[in-house]
Short mmCIF file of C-alpha atoms and ligand atoms in Angstrom, two decimals:
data_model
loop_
_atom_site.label_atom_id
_atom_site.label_comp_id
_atom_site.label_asym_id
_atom_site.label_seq_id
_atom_site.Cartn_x
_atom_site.Cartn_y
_atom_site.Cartn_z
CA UNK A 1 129.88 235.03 148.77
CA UNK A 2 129.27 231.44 148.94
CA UNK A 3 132.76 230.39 147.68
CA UNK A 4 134.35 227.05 147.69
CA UNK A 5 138.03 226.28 147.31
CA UNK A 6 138.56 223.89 144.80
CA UNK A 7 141.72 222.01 144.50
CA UNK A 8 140.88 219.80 141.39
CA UNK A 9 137.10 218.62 139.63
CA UNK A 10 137.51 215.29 137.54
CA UNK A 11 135.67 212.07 136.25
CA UNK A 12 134.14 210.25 135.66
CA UNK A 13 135.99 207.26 137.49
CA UNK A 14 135.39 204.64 139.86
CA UNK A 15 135.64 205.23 143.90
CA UNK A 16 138.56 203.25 144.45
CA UNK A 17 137.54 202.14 148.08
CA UNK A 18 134.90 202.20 151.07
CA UNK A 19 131.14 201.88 151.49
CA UNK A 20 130.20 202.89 147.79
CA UNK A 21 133.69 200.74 146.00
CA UNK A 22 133.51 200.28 142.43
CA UNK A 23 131.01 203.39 141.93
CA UNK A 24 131.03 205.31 138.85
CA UNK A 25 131.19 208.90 139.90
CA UNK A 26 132.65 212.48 139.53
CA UNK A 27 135.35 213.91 141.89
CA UNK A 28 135.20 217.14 143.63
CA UNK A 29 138.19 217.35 145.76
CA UNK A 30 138.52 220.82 148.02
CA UNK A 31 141.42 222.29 149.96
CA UNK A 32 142.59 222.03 153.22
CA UNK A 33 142.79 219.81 156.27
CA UNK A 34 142.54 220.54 159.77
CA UNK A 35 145.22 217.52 160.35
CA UNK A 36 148.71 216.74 158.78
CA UNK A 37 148.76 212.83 158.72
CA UNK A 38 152.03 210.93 158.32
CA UNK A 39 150.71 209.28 155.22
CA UNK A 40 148.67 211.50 153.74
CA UNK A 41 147.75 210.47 149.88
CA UNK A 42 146.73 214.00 149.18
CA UNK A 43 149.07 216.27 151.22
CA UNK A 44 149.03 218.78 148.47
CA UNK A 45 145.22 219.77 149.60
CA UNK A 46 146.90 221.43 152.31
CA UNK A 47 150.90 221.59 152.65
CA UNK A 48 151.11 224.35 150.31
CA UNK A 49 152.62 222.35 147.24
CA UNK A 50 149.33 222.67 145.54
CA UNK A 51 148.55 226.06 146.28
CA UNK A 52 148.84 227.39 142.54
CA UNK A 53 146.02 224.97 141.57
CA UNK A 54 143.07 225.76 144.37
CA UNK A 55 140.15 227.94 142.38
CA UNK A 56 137.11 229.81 144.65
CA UNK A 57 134.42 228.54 142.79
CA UNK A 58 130.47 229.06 143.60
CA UNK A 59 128.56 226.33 143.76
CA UNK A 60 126.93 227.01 140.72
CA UNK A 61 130.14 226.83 138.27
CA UNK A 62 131.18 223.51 140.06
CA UNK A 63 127.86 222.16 138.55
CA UNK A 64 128.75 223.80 135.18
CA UNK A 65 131.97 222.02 135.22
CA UNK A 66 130.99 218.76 136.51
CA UNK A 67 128.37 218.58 133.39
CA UNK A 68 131.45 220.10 131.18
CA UNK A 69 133.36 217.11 132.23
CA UNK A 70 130.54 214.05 133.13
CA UNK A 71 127.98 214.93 130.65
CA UNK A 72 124.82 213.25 131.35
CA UNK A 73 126.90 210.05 132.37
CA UNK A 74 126.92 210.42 135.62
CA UNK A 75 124.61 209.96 138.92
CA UNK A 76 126.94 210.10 141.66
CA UNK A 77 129.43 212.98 142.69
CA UNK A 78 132.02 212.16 145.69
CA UNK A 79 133.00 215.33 147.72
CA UNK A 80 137.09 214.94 149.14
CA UNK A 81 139.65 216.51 150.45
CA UNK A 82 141.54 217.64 152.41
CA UNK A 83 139.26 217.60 154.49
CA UNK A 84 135.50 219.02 152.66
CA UNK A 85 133.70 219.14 156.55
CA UNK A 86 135.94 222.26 156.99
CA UNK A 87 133.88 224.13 154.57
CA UNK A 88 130.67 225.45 155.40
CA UNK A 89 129.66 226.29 151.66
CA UNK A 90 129.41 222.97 151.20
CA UNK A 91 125.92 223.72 151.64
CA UNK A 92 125.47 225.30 148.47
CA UNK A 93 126.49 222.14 146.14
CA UNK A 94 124.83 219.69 148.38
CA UNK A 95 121.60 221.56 147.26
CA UNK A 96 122.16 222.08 143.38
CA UNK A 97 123.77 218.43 143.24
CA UNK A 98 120.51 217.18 145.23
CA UNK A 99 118.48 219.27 142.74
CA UNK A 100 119.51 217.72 139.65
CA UNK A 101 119.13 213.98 141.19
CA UNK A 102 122.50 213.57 141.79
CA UNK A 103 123.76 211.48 144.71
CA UNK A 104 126.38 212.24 146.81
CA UNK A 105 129.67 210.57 148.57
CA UNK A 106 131.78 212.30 151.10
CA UNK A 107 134.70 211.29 153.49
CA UNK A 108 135.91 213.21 156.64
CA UNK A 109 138.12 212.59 159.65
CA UNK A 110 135.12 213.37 162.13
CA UNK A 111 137.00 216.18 163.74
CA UNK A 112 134.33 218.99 162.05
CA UNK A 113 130.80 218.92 161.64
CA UNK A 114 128.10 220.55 159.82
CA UNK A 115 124.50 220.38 159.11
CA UNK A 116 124.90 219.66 156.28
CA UNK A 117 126.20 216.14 156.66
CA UNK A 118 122.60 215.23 156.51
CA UNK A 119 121.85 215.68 153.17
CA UNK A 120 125.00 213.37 152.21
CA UNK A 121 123.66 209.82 150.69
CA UNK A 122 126.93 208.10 151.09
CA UNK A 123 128.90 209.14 154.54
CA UNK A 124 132.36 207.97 155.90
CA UNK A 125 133.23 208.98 159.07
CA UNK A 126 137.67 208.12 158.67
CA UNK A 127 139.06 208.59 162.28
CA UNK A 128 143.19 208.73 161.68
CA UNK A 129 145.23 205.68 163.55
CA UNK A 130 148.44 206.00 165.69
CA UNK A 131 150.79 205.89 162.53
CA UNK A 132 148.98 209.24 160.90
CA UNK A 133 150.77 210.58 164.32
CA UNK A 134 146.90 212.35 164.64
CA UNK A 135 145.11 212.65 168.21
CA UNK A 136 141.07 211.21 167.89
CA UNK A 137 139.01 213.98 169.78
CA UNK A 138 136.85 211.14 170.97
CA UNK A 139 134.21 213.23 172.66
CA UNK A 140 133.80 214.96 169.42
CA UNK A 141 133.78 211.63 167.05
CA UNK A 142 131.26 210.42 170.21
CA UNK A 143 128.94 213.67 169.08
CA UNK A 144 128.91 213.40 165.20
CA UNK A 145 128.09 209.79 164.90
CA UNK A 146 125.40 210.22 167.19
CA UNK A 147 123.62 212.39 165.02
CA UNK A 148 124.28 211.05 161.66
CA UNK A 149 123.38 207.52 163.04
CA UNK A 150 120.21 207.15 161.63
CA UNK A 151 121.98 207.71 157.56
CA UNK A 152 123.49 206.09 155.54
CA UNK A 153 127.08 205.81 157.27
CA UNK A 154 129.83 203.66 157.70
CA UNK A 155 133.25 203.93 159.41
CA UNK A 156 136.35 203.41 158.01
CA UNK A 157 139.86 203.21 159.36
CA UNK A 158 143.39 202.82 157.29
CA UNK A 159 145.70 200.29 159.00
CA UNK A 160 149.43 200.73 158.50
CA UNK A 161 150.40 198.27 161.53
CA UNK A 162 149.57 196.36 164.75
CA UNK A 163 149.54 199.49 166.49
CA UNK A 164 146.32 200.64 163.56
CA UNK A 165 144.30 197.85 163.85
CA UNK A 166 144.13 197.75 167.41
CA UNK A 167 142.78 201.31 167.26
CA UNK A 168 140.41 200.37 164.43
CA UNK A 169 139.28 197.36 166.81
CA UNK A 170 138.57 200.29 169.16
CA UNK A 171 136.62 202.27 167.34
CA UNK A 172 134.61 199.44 165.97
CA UNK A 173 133.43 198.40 169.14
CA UNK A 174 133.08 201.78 170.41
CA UNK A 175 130.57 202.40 167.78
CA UNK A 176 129.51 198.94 167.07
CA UNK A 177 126.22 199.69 165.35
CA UNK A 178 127.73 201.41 162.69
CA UNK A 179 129.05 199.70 159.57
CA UNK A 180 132.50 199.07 159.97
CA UNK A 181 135.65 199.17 157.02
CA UNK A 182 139.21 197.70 157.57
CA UNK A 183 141.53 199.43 154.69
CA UNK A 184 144.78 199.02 153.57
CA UNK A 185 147.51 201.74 153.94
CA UNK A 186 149.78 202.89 151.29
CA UNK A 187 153.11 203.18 152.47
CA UNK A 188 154.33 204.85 149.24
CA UNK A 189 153.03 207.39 147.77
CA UNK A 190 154.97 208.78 145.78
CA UNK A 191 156.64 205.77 143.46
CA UNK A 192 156.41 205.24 140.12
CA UNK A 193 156.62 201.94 139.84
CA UNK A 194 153.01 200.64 140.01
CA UNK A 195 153.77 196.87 139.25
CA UNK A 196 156.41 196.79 142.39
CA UNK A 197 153.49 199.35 144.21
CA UNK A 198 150.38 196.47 143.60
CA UNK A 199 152.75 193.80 145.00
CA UNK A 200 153.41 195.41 147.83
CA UNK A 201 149.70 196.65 148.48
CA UNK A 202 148.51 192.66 147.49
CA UNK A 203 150.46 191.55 150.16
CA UNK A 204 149.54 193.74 152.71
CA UNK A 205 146.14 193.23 151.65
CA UNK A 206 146.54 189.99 152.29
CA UNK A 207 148.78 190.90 155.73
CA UNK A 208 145.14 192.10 157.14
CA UNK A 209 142.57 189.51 155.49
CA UNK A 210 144.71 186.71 157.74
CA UNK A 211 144.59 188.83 160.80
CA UNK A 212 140.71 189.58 160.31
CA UNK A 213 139.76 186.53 159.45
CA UNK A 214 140.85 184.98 163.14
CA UNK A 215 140.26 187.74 165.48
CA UNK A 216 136.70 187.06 167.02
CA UNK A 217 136.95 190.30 167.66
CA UNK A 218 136.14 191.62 164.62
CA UNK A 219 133.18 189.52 163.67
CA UNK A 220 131.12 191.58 161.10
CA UNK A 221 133.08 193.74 158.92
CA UNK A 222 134.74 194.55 155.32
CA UNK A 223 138.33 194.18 154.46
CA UNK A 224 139.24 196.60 151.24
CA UNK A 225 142.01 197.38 149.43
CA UNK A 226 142.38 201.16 147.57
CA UNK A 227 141.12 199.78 143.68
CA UNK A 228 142.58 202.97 142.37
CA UNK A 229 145.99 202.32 142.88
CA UNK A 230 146.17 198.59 141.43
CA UNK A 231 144.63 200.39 138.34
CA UNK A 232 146.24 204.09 138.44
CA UNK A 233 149.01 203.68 140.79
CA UNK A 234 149.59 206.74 142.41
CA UNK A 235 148.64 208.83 139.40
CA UNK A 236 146.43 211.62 140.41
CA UNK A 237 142.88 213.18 138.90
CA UNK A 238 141.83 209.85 137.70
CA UNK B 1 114.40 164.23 155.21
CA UNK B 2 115.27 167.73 154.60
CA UNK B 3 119.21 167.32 153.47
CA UNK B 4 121.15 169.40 151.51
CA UNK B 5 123.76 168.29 148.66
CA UNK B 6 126.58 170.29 149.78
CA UNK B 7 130.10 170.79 148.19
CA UNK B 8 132.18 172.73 150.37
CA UNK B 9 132.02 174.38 153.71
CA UNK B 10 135.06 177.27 154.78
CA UNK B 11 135.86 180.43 156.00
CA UNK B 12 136.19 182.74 157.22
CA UNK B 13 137.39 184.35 154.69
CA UNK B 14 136.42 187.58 152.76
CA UNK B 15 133.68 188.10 149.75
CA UNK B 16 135.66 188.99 147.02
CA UNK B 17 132.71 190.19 144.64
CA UNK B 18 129.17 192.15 144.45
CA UNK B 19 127.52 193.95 146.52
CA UNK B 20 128.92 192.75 149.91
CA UNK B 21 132.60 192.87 148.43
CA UNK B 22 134.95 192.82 151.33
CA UNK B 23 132.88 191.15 153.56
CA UNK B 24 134.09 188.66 156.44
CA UNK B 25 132.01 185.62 155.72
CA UNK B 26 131.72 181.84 155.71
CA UNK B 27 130.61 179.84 153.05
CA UNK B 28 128.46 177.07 152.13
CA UNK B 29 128.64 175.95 148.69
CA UNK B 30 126.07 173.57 147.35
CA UNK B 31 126.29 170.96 144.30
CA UNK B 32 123.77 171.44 141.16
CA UNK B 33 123.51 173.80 138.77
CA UNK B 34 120.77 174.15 135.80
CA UNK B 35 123.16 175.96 133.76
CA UNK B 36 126.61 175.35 132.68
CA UNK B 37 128.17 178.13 131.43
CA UNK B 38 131.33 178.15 128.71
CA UNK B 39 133.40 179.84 131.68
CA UNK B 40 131.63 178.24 135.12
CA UNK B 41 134.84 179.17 137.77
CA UNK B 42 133.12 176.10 139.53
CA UNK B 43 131.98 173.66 137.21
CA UNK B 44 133.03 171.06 139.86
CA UNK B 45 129.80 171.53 141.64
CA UNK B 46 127.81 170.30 138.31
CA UNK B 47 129.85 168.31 136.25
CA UNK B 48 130.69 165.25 137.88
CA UNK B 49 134.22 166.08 138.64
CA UNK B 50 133.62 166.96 142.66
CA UNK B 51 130.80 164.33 142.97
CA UNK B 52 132.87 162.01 145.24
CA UNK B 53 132.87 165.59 147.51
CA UNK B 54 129.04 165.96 147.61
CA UNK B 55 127.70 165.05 151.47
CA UNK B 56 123.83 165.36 152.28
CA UNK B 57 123.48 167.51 155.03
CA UNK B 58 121.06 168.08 157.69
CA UNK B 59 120.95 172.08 158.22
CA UNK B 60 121.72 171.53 161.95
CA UNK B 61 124.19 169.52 160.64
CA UNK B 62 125.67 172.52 158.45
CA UNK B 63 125.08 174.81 160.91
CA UNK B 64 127.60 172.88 163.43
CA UNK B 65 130.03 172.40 160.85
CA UNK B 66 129.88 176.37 160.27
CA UNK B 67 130.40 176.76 163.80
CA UNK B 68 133.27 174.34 164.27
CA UNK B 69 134.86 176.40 161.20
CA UNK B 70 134.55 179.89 162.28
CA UNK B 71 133.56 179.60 165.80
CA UNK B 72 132.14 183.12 167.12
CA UNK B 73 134.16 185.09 164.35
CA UNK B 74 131.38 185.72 162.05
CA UNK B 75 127.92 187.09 161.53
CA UNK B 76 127.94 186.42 157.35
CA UNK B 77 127.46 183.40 156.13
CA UNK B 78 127.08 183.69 151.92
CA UNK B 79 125.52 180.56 150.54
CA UNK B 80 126.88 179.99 147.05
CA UNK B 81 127.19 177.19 144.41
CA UNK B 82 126.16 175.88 141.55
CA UNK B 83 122.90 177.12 141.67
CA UNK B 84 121.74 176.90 145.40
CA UNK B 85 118.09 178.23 144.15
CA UNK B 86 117.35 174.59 142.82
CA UNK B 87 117.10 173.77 146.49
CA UNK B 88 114.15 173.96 148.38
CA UNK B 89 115.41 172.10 151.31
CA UNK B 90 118.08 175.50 152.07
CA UNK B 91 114.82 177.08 153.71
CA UNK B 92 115.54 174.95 156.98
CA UNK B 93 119.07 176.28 156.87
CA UNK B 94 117.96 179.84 156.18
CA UNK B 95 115.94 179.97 159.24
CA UNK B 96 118.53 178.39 161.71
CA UNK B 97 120.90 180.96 160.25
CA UNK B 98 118.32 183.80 161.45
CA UNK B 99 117.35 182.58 164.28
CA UNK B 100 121.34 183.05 165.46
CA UNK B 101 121.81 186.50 164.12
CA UNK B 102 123.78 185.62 160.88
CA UNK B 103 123.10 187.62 158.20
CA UNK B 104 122.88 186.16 155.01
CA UNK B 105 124.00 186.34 151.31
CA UNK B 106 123.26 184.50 148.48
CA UNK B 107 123.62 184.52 144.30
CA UNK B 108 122.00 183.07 141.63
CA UNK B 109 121.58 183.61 137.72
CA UNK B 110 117.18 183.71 138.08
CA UNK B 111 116.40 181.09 136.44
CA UNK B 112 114.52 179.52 139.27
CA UNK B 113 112.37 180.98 142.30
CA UNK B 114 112.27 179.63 145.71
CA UNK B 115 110.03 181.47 148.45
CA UNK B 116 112.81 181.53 150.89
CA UNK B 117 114.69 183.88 148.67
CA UNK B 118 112.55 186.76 150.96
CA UNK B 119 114.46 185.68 153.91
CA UNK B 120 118.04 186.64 151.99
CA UNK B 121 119.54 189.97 153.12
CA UNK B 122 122.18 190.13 150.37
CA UNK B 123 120.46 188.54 147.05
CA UNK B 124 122.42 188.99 144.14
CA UNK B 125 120.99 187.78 140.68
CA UNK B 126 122.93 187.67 138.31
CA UNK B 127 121.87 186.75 134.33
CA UNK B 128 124.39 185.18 131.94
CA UNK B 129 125.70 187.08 129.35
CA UNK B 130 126.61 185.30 125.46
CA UNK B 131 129.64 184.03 126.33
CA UNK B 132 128.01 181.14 128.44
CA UNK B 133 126.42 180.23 125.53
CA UNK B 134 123.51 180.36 128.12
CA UNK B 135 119.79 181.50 127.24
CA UNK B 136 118.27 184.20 129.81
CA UNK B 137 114.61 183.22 130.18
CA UNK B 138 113.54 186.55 130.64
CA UNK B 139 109.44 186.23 131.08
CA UNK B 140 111.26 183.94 134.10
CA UNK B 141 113.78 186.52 135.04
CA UNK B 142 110.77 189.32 135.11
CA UNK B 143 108.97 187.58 137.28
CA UNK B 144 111.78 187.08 139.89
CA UNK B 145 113.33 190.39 140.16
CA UNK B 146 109.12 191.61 140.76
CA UNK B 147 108.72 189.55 143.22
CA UNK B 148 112.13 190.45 145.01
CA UNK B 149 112.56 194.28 143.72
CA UNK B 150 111.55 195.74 147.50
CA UNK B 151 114.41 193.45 149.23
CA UNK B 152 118.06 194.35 148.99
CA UNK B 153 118.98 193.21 145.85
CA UNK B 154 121.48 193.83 143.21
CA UNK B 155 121.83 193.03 139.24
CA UNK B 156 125.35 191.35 138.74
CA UNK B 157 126.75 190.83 135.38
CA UNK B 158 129.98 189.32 134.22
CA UNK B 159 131.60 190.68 131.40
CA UNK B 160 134.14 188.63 128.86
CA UNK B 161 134.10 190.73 125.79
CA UNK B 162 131.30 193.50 123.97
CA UNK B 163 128.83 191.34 123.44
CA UNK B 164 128.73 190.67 127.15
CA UNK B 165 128.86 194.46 127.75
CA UNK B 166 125.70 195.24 125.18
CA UNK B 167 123.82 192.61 127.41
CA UNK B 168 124.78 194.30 130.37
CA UNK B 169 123.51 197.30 129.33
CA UNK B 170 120.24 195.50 128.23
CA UNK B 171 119.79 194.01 132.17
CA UNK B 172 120.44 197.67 133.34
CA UNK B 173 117.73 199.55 131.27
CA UNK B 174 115.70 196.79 131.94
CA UNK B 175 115.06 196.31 135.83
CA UNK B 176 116.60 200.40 135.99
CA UNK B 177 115.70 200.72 139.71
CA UNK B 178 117.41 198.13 140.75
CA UNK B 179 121.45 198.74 142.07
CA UNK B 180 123.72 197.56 139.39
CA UNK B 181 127.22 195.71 139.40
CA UNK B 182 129.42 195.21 136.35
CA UNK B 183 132.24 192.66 137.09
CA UNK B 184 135.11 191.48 135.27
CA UNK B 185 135.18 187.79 133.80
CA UNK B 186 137.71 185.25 134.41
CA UNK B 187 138.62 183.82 131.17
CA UNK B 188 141.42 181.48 133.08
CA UNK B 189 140.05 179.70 135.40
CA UNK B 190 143.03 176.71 135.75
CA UNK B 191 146.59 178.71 135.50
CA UNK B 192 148.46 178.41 138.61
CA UNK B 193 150.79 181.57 137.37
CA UNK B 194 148.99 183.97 139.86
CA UNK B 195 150.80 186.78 138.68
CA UNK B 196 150.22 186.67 135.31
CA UNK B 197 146.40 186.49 135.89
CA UNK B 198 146.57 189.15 137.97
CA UNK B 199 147.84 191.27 135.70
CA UNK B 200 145.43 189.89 132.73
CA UNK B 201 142.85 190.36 135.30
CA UNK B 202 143.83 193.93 135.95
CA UNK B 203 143.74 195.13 132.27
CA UNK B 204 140.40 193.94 131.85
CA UNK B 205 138.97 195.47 134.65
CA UNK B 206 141.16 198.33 133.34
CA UNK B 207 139.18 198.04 129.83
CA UNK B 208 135.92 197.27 131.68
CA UNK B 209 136.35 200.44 133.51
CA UNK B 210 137.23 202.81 130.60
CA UNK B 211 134.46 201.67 128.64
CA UNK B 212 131.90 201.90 131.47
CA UNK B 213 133.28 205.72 131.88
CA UNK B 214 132.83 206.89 128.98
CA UNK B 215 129.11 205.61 128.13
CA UNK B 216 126.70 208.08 129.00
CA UNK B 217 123.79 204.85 128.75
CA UNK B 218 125.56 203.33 132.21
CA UNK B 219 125.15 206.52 134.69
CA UNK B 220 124.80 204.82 137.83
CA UNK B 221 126.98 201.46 137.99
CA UNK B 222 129.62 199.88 140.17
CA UNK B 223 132.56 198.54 138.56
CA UNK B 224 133.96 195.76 140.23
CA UNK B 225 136.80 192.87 139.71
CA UNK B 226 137.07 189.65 141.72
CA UNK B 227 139.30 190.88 144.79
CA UNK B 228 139.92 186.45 146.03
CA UNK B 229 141.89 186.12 142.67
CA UNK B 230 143.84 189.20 143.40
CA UNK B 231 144.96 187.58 146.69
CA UNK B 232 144.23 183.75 145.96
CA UNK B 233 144.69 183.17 142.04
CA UNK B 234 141.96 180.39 141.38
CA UNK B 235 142.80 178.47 144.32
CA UNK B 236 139.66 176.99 145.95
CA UNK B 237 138.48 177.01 149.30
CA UNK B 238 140.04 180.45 150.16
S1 LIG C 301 142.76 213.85 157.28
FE1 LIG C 301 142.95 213.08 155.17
S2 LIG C 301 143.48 214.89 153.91
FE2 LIG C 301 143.80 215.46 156.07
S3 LIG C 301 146.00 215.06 156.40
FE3 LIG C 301 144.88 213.19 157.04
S4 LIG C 301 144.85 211.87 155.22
FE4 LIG C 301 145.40 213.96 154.54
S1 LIG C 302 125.15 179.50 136.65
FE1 LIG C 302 127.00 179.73 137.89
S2 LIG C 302 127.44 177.67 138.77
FE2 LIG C 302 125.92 177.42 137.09
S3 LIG C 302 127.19 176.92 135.31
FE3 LIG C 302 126.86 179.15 135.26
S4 LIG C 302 128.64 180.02 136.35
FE4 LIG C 302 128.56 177.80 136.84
#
């Protein structure tokens, strides 16, 4: 039994923000989350809404179904969630997708770890600001980016308000080494109306560029909006 | 005398395209270009239309203005232009930049080598497609990307239409190891309607991207638009 739960397996597509924006790759997104943020752009991972859709799949099969969908047109497959560092099956995929050349993105909260973060080409470590109404475990965040310092990784925090990006200026220069990403929160996640949805994300975007750009504080780092939604709005499994 | 024709100075402000997208960053923009493409976004710096802006400058010179600018708010500065590679002279200003801890990002089309381009953390080359109505030297181009392929370096290509693409493709089989960027073009570059060329902007990238998807000869890609139009329509200096 080396099952994974799968909530949904689609692509290929772009990743719509953070270190690896603009990448062509397929999606692997699994179920549940250890937290229950405010804001939370995929709450049915874990809130029970999506229940009917999750699938234990073996490693193997996600491969077969990744190639189903991707063909031979892809190099890159992005593990989400939820949140994926819950699951220690993981494992398994890592190695076949690792096997066949394949890189690989992933994203977690840094409230879990597990070996095999090492193996991941592409890691964001996505500690949860005030408005997610989530406590950081700061001794364990202090523990996994110590030992996945040496990859690939980069840090990444969603700002909503003031209260955010002074708790993204935290963790930035609590971990100052590491490459750091300002992102834009979406309020809304559930309208339909993506021309009145990009207009409001624009000018928040812009909201946190201006801040950024005069706080000496934050000297070296990457503003970014979400790509996805200016294309997709909040249309899911694209 | 080791000056430097230079067009504009500003920031901070973000990258909006390539491989640093997102990045906090001043700029320096320098005048000259030995192209002059059907679509150049800043033909100013090359056809006689922003000569009364051109000022020789000193690097130290540069280097103060940078820090009058931006004061102890960055570590990026991105030196763009015209064609900055015509200019030998921007070794002086490479070196001052290093020797302060600035890292450093630059573009060019490869048509011309300079030796300080091994200094450059960020090099992005980037060869004309048709729609210039450019001609890539490519015996030229070869020689460049050999002499650069260890650094961290990145193909860039702007795409207007399928001609563009088909070239695209033809820079990506041909230098295959080397990180690859498609980016949307910018057929407008003088409306002042910012929303409506957002929203032209956005279907193209939206074409761009469905195209790029679905081709199994473009596996490992990053689709990207140009995020300072999003926020700053063609407004210059931003
Ligand atoms: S950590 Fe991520 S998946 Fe989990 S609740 Fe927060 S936003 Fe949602
Ligand atoms: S190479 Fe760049 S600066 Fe020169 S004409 Fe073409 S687009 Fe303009």
């Amino acid at each position: 039994m080396s099952k994974i739960p799968v909530m949904e397996i689609f692509g290929p597509t772009i990743q719509g923000e953070g270190m690896v924006i603009g990448q062509k790759t397929m999606f692997v997104r699994t179920a549940g989350c250890d937290y229950s943020c405010a804001w939370c752009d995929s709450s049915f991972t874990w809130d029970g809404t999506g229940k009917h859709l999750i699938t234990q799949m073996e490693p193997e099969d996600i491969w077969t179904k990744l190639k189903q969908l991707g063909g031979s047109g892809f190099r890159f497959v992005t593990i989400s969630g939820g949140n994926p560092a819950l699951i220690k099956n993981i494992d398994g995929l890592v190695d076949i997708l690792k096997k066949n050349g394949i890189q690989i993105g992933l994203e977690t909260q840094g409230s879990k770890w597990q070996d095999w973060f090492y193996k991941i080409d592409e890691l964001t470590i996505s500690p949860k600001p005030p408005s997610s109404r989530m406590i950081t475990d700061f001794d364990r965040l202090d523990e996994i980016i110590l030992r996945i310092s040496r990859q690939n990784i980069s840090l990444k925090v969603v700002v909503f308000n003031d209260e955010d990006y002074d708790y993204a200026k935290k963790i930035h220069q609590r971990y100052s080494e590491i490459p750091f990403f300002l992102q834009v929160g979406n309020d809304d996640c559930s309208t339909t109306d993506d021309d009145q949805l990009m207009m409001t994300l624009l000018n928040k975007y812009s909201w946190l560029i201006d801040k950024t750009m005069v706080d000496d504080e934050f000297q070296n780092v990457k503003v970014l909006p979400q790509l996805h939604t200016y294309i997709w709005g909040n249309k899911r499994g694209v």
